[in-house]
Short mmCIF file of C-alpha atoms in Angstrom, two decimals:
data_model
loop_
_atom_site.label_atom_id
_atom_site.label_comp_id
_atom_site.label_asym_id
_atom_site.label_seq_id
_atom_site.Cartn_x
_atom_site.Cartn_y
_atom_site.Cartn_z
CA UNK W 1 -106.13 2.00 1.94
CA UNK W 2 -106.32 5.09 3.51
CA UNK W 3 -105.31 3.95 7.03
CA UNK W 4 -102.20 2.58 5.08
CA UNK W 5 -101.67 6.12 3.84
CA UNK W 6 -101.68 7.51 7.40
CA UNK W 7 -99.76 4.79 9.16
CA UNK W 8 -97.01 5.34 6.10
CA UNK W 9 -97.01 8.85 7.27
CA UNK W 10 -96.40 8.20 10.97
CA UNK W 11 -93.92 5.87 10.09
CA UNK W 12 -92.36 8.60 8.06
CA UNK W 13 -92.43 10.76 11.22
CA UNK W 14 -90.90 8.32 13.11
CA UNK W 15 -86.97 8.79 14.12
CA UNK W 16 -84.85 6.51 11.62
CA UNK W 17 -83.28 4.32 14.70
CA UNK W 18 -86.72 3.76 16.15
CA UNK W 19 -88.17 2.16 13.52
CA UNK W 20 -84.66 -0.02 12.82
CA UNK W 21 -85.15 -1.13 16.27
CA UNK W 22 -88.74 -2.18 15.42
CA UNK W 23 -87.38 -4.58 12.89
CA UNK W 24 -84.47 -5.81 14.35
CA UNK W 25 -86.34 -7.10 17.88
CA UNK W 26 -89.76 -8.47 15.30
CA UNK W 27 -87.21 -10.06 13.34
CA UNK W 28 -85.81 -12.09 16.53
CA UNK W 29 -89.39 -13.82 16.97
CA UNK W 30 -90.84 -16.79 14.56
CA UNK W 31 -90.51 -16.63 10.62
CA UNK W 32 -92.17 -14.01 9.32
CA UNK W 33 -95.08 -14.97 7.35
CA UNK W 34 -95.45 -12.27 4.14
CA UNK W 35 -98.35 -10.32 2.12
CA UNK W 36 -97.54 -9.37 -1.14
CA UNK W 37 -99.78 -7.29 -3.51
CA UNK W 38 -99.12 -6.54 -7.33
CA UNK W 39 -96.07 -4.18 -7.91
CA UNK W 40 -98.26 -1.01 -9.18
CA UNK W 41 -101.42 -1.49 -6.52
CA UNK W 42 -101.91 2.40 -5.58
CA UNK W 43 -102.30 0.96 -1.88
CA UNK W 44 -100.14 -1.44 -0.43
CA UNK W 45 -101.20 -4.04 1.30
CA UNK W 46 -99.08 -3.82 4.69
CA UNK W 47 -97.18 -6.87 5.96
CA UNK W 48 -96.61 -8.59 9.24
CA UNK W 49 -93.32 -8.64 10.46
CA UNK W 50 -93.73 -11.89 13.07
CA UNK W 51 -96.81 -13.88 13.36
CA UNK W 52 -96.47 -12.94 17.36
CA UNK W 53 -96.56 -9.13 16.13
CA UNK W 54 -99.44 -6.29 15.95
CA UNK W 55 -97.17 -4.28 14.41
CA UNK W 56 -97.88 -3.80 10.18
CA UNK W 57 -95.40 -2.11 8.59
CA UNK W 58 -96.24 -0.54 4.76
CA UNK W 59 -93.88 -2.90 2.13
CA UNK W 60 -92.79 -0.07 -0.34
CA UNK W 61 -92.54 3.23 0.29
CA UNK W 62 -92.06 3.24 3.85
CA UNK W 63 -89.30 0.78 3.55
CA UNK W 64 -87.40 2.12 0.77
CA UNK W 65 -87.34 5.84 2.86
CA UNK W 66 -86.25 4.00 5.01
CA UNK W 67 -83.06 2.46 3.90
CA UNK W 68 -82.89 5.79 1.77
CA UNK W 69 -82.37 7.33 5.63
CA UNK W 70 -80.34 4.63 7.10
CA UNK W 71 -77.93 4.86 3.79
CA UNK W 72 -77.59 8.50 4.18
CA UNK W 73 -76.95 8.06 7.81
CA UNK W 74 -74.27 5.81 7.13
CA UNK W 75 -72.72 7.37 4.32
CA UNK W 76 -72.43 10.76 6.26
CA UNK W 77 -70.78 9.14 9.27
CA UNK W 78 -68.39 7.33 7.21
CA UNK W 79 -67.67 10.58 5.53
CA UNK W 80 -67.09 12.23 8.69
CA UNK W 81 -64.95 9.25 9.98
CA UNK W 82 -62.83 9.21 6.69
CA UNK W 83 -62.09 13.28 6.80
CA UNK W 84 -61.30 12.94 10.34
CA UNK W 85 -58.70 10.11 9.94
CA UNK W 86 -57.54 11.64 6.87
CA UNK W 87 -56.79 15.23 8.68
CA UNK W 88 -54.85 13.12 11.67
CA UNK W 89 -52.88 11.29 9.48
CA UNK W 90 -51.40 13.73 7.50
CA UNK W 91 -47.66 14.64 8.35
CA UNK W 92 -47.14 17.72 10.52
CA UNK W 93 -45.10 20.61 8.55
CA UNK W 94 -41.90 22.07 10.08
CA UNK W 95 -39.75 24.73 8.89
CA UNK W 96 -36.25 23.71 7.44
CA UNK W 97 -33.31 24.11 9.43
CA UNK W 98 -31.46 26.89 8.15
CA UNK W 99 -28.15 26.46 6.46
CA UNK W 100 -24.83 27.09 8.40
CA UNK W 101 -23.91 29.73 5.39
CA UNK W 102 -26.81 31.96 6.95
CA UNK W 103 -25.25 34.95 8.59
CA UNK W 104 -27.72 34.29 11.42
CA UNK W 105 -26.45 31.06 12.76
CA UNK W 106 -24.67 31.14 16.22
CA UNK W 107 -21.09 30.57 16.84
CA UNK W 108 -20.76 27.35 18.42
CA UNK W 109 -18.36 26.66 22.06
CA UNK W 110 -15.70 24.02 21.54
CA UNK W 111 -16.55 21.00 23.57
CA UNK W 112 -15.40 21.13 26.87
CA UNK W 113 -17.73 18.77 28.99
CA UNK W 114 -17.17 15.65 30.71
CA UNK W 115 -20.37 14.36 30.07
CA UNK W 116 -21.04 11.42 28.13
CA UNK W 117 -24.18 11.78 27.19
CA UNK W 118 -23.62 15.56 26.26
CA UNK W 119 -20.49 14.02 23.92
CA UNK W 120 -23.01 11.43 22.01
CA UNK W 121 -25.14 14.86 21.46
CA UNK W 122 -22.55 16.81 20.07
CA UNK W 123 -21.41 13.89 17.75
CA UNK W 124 -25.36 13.37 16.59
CA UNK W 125 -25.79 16.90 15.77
CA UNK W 126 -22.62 16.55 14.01
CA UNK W 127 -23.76 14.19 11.97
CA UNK W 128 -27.01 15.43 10.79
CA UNK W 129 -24.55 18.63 10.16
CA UNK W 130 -23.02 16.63 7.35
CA UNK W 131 -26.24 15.28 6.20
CA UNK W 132 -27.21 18.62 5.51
CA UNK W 133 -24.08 19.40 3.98
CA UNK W 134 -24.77 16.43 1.94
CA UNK W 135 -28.41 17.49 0.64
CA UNK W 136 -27.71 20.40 -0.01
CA UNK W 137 -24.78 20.21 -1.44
CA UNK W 138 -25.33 22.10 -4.66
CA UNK W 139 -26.31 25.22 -2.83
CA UNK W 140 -24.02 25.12 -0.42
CA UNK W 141 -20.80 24.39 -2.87
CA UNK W 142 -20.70 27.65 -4.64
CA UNK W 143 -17.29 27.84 -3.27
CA UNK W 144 -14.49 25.95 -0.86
CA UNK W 145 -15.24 28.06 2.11
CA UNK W 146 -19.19 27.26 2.58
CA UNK W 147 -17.54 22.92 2.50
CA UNK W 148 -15.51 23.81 5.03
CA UNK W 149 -17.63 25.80 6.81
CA UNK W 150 -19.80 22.45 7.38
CA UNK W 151 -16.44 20.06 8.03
CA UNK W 152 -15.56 22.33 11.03
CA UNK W 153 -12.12 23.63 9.05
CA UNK W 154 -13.65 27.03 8.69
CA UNK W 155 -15.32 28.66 11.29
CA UNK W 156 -17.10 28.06 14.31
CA UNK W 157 -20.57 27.33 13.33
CA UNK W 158 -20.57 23.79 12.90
CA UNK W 159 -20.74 20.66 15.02
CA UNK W 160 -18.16 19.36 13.34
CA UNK W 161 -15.85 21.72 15.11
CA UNK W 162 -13.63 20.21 17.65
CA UNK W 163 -15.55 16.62 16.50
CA UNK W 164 -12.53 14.51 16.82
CA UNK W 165 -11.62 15.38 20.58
CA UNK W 166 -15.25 14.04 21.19
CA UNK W 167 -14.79 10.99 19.13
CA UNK W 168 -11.63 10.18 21.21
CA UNK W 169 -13.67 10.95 24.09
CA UNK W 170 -16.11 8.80 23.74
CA UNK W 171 -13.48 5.78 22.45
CA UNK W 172 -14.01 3.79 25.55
CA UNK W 173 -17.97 3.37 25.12
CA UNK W 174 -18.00 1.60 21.72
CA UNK W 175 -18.42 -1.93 21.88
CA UNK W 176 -15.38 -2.97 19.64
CA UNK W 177 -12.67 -0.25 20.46
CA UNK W 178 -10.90 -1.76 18.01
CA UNK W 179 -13.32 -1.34 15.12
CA UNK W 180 -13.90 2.11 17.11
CA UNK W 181 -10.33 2.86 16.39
CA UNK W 182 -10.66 1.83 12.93
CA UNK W 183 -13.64 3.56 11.60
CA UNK W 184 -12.17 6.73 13.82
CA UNK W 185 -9.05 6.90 11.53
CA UNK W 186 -10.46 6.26 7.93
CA UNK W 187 -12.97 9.15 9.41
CA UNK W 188 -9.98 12.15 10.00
CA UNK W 189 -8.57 10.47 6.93
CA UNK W 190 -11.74 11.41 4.57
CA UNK W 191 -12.29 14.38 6.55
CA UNK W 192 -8.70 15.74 5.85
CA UNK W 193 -8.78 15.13 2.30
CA UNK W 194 -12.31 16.45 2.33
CA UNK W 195 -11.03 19.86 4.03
CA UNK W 196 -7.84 19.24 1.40
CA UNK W 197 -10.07 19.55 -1.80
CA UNK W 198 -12.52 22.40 -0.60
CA UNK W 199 -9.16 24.52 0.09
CA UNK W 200 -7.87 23.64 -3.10
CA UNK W 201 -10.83 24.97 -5.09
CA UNK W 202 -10.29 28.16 -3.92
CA UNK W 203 -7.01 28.60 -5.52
CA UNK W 204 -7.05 26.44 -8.60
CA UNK W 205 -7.78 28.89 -11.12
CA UNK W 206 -5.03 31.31 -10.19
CA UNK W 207 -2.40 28.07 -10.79
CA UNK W 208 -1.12 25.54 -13.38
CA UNK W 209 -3.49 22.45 -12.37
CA UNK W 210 -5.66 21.12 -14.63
CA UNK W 211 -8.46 20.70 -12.11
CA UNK W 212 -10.94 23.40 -11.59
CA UNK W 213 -13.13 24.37 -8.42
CA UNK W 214 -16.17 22.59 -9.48
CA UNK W 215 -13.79 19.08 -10.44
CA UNK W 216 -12.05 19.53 -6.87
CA UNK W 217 -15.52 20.24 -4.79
CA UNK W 218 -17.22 17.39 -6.72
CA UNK W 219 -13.72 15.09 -5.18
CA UNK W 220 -14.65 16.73 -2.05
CA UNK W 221 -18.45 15.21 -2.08
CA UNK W 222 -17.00 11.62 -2.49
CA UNK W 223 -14.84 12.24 0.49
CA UNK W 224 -17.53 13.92 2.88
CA UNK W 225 -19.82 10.89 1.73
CA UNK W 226 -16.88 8.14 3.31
CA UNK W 227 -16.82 10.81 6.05
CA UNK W 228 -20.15 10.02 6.69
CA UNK W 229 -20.04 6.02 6.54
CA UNK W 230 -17.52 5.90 9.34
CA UNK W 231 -19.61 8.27 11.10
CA UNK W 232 -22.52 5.81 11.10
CA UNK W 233 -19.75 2.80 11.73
CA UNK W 234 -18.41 4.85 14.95
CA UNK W 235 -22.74 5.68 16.18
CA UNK W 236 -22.88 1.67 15.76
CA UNK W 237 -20.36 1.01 18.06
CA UNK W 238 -21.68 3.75 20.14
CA UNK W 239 -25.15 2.33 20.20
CA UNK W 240 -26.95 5.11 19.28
CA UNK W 241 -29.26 5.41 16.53
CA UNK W 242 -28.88 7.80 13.36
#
């Protein structure tokens, strides 16, 4: 009994992967032939792990620290694992683009390249110009001029500005010109009546209409939203993706 004590103790000692490695390789040889003793014996009788083996290993205590140290083990590397997967996965944060209505935002050039590439860039920032018009539409419409500011009709700040010369520009890439054509003339359609009802809001009250600014810049929504169909219909034809 007591050399079961001490050899539990040095077992105890012993580094967790060790003694896993010790059962793993005496678990490879011949069936293991078992000694059990009652359940409350104050000494345990130790057990022989192969019949080939010199090796006795204490049934009870030793084993249950044991997988008490190999389940701790385990759950703390999981752990790890999990936070570490859960930090990478997580979206990175970038600031929001400011809105065109901030004094700060640069005067764009009219397009004057020859460059197709540079034309398909200036009509994708022009787009994502009117989906920002788009969802942010309720801050930005506090009056006509801030709508028009994003359709390119008011000011220079805007991607839409000068849009249609690159549109007509880049005509001969699309893969129907035909649709092109199409999609290109419902788009100044929209756009005009767009740019037709922002103006308008700024002058209704001071007339006879019926309509007010907020009925004409809520018509002016439901145009810049067909504005921006045939804007995906022309990037189709264009091959590029939006």
């Amino acid at each position: 009994c007591a050399n079961n004590i001490l050899l539990e103790k040095i077992v105890n000692m012993a580094p967790p992967f060790l003694l896993f490695l010790t059962i793993f390789f005496a678990l490879l040889q011949n069936t293991p032939s078992f000694a059990f003793t009652p359940e409350h014996s104050s000494c345990t009788t130790p057990i022989s792990l192969s019949r080939n083996s010199d090796l006795k290993v204490p049934t009870t205590t030793s084993l249950h620290l044991l997988h008490n140290r190999r389940s701790f083990l385990t759950t703390s590397h999981l752990s790890i694992l999990t936070a570490t997967v859960t930090l990478t996965t997580q979206p990175l944060l970038t600031a929001a683009a400011p809105l065109l209505t901030d004094k700060s935002t640069p005067d764009l050039p009219p397009f004057a390249s020859t460059s197709i590439t540079e034309a398909k860039n200036r009509f994708l920032l022009a787009i994502r110009d009117i989906d920002s018009l788009l969802a942010n539409y309720d801050t930005i419409s506090t009056n006509g001029d801030n709508v028009r500011l994003y359709l390119g009709t008011q000011g220079i700040k805007s991607h839409m500005y000068g849009i249609s010369k690159v549109l007509k520009f880049l005509k001969d890439e699309a893969e129907d010109i035909v649709e092109y054509t199409e999609a290109l003339n419902e788009f100044e359609a929209y756009l005009f009546q767009a740019e037709g009802a922002a103006y308008q809001s700024l002058f209704v009250e001071h007339s006879s209409a019926k309509s007010t600014p907020e009925s004409l810049l809520r018509t002016a929504k439901g145009d810049v939203v067909m504005v921006r169909k045939f804007m995906g219909v022309m990037a189709v034809q264009l091959g590029m993706e939006v």
